[in-house]
Every structure is written in C-alpha cells, then in structure tokens.
Short mmCIF file of N, CA and C in Angstrom, two decimals:
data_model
loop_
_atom_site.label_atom_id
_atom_site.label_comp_id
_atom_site.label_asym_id
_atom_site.label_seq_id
_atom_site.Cartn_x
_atom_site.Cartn_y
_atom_site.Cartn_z
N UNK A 1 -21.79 -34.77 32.66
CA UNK A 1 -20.67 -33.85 32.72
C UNK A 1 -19.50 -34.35 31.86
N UNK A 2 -19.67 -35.79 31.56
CA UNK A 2 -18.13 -36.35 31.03
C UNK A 2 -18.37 -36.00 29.42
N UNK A 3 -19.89 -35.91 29.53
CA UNK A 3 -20.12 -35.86 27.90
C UNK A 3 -19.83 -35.00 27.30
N UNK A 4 -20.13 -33.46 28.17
CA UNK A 4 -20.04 -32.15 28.07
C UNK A 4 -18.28 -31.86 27.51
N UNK A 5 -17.41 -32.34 28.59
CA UNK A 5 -15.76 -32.18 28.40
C UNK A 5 -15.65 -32.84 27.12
N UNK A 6 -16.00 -34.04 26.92
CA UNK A 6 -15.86 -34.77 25.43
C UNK A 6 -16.65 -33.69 24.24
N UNK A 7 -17.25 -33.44 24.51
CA UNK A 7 -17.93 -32.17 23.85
C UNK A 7 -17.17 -31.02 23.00
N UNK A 8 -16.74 -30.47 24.64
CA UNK A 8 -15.88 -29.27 24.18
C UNK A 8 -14.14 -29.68 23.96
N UNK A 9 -14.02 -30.56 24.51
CA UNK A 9 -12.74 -30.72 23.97
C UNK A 9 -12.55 -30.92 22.45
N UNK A 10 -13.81 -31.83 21.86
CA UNK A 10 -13.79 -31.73 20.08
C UNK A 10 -13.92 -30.85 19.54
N UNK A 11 -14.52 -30.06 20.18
CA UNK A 11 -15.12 -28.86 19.56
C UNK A 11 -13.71 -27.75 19.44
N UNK A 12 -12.75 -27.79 20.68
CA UNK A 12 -11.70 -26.90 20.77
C UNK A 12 -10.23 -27.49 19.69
N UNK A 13 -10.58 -29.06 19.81
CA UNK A 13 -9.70 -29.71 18.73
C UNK A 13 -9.98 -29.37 17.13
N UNK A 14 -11.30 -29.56 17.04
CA UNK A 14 -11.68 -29.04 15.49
C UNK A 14 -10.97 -27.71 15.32
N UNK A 15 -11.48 -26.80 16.37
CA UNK A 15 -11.33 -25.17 15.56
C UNK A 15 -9.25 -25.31 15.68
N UNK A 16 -8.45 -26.13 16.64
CA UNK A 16 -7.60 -25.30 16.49
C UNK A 16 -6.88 -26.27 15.14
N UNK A 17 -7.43 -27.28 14.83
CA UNK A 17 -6.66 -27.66 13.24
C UNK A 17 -7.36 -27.87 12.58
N UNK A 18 -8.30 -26.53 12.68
CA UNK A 18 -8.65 -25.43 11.11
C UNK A 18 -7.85 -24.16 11.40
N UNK A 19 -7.61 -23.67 12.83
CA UNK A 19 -6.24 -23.08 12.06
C UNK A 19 -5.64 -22.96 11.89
N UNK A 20 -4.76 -24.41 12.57
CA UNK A 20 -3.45 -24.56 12.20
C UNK A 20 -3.99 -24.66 10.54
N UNK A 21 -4.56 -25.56 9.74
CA UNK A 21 -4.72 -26.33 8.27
C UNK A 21 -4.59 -24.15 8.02
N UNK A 22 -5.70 -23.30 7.98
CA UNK A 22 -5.88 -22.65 7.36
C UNK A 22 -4.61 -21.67 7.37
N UNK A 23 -3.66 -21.28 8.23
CA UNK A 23 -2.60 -20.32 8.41
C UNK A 23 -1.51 -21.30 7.59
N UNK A 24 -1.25 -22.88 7.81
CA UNK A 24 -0.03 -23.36 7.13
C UNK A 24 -0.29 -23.60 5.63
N UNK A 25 -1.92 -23.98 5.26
CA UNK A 25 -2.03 -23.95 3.83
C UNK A 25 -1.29 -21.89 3.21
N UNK A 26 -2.04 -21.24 3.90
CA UNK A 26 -1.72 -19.75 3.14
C UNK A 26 -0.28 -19.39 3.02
N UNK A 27 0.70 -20.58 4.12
CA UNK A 27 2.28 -19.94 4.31
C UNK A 27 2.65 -20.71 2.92
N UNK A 28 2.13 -22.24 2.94
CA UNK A 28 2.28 -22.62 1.99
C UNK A 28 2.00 -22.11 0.66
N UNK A 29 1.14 -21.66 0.54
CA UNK A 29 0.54 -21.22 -0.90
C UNK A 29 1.46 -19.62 -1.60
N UNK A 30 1.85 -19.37 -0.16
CA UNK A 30 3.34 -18.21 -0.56
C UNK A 30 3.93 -18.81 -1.24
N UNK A 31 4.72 -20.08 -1.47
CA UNK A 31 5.85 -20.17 -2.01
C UNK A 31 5.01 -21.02 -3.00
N UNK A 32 4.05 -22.19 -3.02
CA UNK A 32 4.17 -22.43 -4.12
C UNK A 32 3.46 -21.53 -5.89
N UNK A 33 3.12 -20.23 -4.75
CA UNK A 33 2.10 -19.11 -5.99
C UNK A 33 3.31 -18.08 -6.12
N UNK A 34 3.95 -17.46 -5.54
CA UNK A 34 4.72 -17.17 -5.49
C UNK A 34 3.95 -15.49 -5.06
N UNK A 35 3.31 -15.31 -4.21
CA UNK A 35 2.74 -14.15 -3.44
C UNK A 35 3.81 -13.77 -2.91
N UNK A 36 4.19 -12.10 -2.53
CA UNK A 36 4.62 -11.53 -1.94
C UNK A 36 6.14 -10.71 -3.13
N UNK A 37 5.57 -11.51 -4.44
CA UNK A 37 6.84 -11.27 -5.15
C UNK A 37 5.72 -9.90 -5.98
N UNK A 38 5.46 -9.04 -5.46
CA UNK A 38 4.64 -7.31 -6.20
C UNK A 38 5.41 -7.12 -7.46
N UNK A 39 5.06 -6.61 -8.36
CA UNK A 39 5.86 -6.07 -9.34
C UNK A 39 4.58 -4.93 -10.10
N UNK A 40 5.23 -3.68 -10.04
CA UNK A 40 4.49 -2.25 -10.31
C UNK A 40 4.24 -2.76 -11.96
N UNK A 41 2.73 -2.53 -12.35
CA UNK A 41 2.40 -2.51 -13.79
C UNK A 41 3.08 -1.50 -14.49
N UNK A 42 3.32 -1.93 -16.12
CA UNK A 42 4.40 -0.82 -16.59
C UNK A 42 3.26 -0.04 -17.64
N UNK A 43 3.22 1.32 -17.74
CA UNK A 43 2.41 2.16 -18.70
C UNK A 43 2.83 1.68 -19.97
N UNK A 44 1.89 0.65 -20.88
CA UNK A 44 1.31 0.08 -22.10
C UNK A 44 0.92 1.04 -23.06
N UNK A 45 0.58 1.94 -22.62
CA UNK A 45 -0.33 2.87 -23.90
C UNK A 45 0.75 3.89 -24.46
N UNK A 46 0.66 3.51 -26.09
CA UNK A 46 1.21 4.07 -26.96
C UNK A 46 2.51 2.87 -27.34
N UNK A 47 2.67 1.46 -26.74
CA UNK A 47 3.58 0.87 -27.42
C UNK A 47 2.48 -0.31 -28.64
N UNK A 48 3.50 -0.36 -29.20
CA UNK A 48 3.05 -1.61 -30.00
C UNK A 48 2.92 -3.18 -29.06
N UNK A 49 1.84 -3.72 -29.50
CA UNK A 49 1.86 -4.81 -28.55
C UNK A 49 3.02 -5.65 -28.60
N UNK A 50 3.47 -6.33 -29.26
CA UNK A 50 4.50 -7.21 -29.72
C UNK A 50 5.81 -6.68 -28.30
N UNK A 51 6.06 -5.13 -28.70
CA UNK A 51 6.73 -4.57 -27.61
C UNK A 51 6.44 -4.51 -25.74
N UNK A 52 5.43 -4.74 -25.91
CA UNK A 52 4.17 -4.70 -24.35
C UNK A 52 4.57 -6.06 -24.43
N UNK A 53 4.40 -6.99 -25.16
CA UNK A 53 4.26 -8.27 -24.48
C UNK A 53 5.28 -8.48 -23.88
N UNK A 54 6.55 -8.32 -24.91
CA UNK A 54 7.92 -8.41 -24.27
C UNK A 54 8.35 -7.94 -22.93
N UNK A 55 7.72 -6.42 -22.84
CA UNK A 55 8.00 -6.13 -21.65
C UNK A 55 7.16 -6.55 -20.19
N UNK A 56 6.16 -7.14 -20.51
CA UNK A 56 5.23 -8.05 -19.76
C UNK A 56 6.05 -9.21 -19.42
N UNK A 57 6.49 -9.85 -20.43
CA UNK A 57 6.66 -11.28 -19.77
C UNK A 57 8.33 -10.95 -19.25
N UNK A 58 9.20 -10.17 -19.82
CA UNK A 58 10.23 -9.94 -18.46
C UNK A 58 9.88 -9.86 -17.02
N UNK A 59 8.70 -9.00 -17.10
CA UNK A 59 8.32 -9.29 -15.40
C UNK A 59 7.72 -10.11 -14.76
N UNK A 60 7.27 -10.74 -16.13
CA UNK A 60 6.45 -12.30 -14.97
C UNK A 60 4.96 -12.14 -15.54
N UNK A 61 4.45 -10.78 -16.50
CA UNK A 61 3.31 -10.56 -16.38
C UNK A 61 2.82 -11.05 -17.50
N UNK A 62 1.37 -11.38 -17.47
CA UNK A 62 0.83 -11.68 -18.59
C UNK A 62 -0.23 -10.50 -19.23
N UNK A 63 -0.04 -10.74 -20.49
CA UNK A 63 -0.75 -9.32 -21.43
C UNK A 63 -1.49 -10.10 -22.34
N UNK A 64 -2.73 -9.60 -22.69
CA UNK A 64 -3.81 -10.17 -23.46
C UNK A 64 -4.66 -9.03 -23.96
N UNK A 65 -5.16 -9.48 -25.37
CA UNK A 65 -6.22 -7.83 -26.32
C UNK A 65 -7.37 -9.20 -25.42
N UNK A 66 -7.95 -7.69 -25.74
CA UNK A 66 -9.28 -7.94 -25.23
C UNK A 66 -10.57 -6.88 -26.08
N UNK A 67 -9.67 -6.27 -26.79
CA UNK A 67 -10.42 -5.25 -27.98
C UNK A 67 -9.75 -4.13 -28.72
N UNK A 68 -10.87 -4.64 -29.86
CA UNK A 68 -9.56 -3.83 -31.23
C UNK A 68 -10.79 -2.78 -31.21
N UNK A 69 -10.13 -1.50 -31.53
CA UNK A 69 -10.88 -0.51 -32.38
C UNK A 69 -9.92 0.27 -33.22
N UNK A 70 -10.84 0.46 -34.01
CA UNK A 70 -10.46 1.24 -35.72
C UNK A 70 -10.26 2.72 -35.16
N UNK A 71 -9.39 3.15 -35.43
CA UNK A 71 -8.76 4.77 -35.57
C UNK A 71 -8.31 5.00 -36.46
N UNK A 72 -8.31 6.65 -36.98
CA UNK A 72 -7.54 6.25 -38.22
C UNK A 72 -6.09 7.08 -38.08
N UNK A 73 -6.31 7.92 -36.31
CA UNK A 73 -5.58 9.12 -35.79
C UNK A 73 -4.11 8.13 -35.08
N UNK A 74 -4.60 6.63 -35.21
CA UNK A 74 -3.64 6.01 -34.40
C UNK A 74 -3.30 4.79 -35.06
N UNK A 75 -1.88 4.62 -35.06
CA UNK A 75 -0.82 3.26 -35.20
C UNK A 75 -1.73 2.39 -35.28
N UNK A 76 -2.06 1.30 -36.52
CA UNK A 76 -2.42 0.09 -35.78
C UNK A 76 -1.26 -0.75 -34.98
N UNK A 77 -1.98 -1.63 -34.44
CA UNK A 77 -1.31 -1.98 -33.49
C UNK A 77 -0.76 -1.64 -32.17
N UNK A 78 -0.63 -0.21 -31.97
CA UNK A 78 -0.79 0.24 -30.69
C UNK A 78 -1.65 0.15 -29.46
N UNK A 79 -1.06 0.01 -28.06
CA UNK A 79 -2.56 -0.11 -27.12
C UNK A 79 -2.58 1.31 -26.79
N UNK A 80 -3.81 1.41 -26.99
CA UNK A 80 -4.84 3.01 -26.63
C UNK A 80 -5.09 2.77 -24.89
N UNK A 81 -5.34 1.85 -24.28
CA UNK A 81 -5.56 1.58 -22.94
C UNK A 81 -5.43 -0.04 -22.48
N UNK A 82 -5.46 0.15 -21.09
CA UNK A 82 -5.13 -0.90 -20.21
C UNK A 82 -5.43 -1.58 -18.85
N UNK A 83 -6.11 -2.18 -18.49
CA UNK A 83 -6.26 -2.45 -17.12
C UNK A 83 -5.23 -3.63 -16.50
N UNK A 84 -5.11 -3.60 -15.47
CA UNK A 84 -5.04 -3.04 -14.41
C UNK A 84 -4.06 -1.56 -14.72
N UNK A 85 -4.20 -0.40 -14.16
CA UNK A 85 -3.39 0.83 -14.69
C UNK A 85 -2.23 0.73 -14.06
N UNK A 86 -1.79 1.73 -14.93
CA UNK A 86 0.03 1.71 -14.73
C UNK A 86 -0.09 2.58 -13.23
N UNK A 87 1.06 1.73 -12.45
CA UNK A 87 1.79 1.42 -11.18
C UNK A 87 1.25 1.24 -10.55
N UNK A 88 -0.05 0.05 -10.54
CA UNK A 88 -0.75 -0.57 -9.74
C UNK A 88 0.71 -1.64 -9.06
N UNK A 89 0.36 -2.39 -7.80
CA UNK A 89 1.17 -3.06 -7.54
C UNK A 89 0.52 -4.76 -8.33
N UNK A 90 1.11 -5.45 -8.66
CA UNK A 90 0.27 -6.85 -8.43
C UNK A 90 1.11 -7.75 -8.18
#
C-alpha cells in the first residue's frame, strides 16, 4: 500500500509540473515572441514591391517574391498576388 501512495503521488507530481512547465513556458513565450500583438495584412496587389516592402516592415511584417511571371499587360515589378490575403489577422 505504501508503494502504491509513492506511486501516485509521483505520478500526480509529474503531471502537475508539466503543467505548471507547459502554461508558464506559453505565458512566457508571449512576451518573448511577441504573440498577441495581431496586425491585419495590408492588400499588396498592384503596388510595386520596393513600396510593399516598406509598407510591410512598418508593421513588423516580413515580405518575400516567391515568383516572377512575364506579362506584358502589367508593370514589371508589380505584385499580381499574395498570401497570406489581405485582412487576414497575423
């Protein structure tokens, strides 16, 4: 019987600091990721990138090509499209 209490008492010690570890790592990881700070994606298509980037990194965001195509109906240099879409939160 003494073994049993030694038992479950480890067993009730493990789970509760995994969650204390798992709830104070995530409070933690708020501030040092900086979660909870949303900022609405801004509609990209039809600026020149140079202009997108700028307005990307005012908000914190990062902007990257990921593919060129030839038009001949459109600006080079313009973005034709974008993911994540405009007024997603992120």
């Amino acid at each position: 019987m003494a073994k049993f209490k030694a038992f479950f008492l480890a067993v009730v010690l493990l789970i509760a600091l995994f969650l204390i570890g798992f709830f104070g790592i995530n409070i933690i990881m708020k501030f040092i990721i900086g979660h909870g700070n949303e900022v609405e994606v801004p509609n990209l298509k039809g600026m020149h990138f140079e202009v997108a980037r700028k307005t990307c990194k005012d908000l914190n965001l990062y902007l990257e090509k990921t593919d060129f195509i030839h038009d001949d109906q459109i600006e080079k240099g313009k973005i034709i499209s974008q993911e994540p879409h405009p007024g997603i939160m992120t």
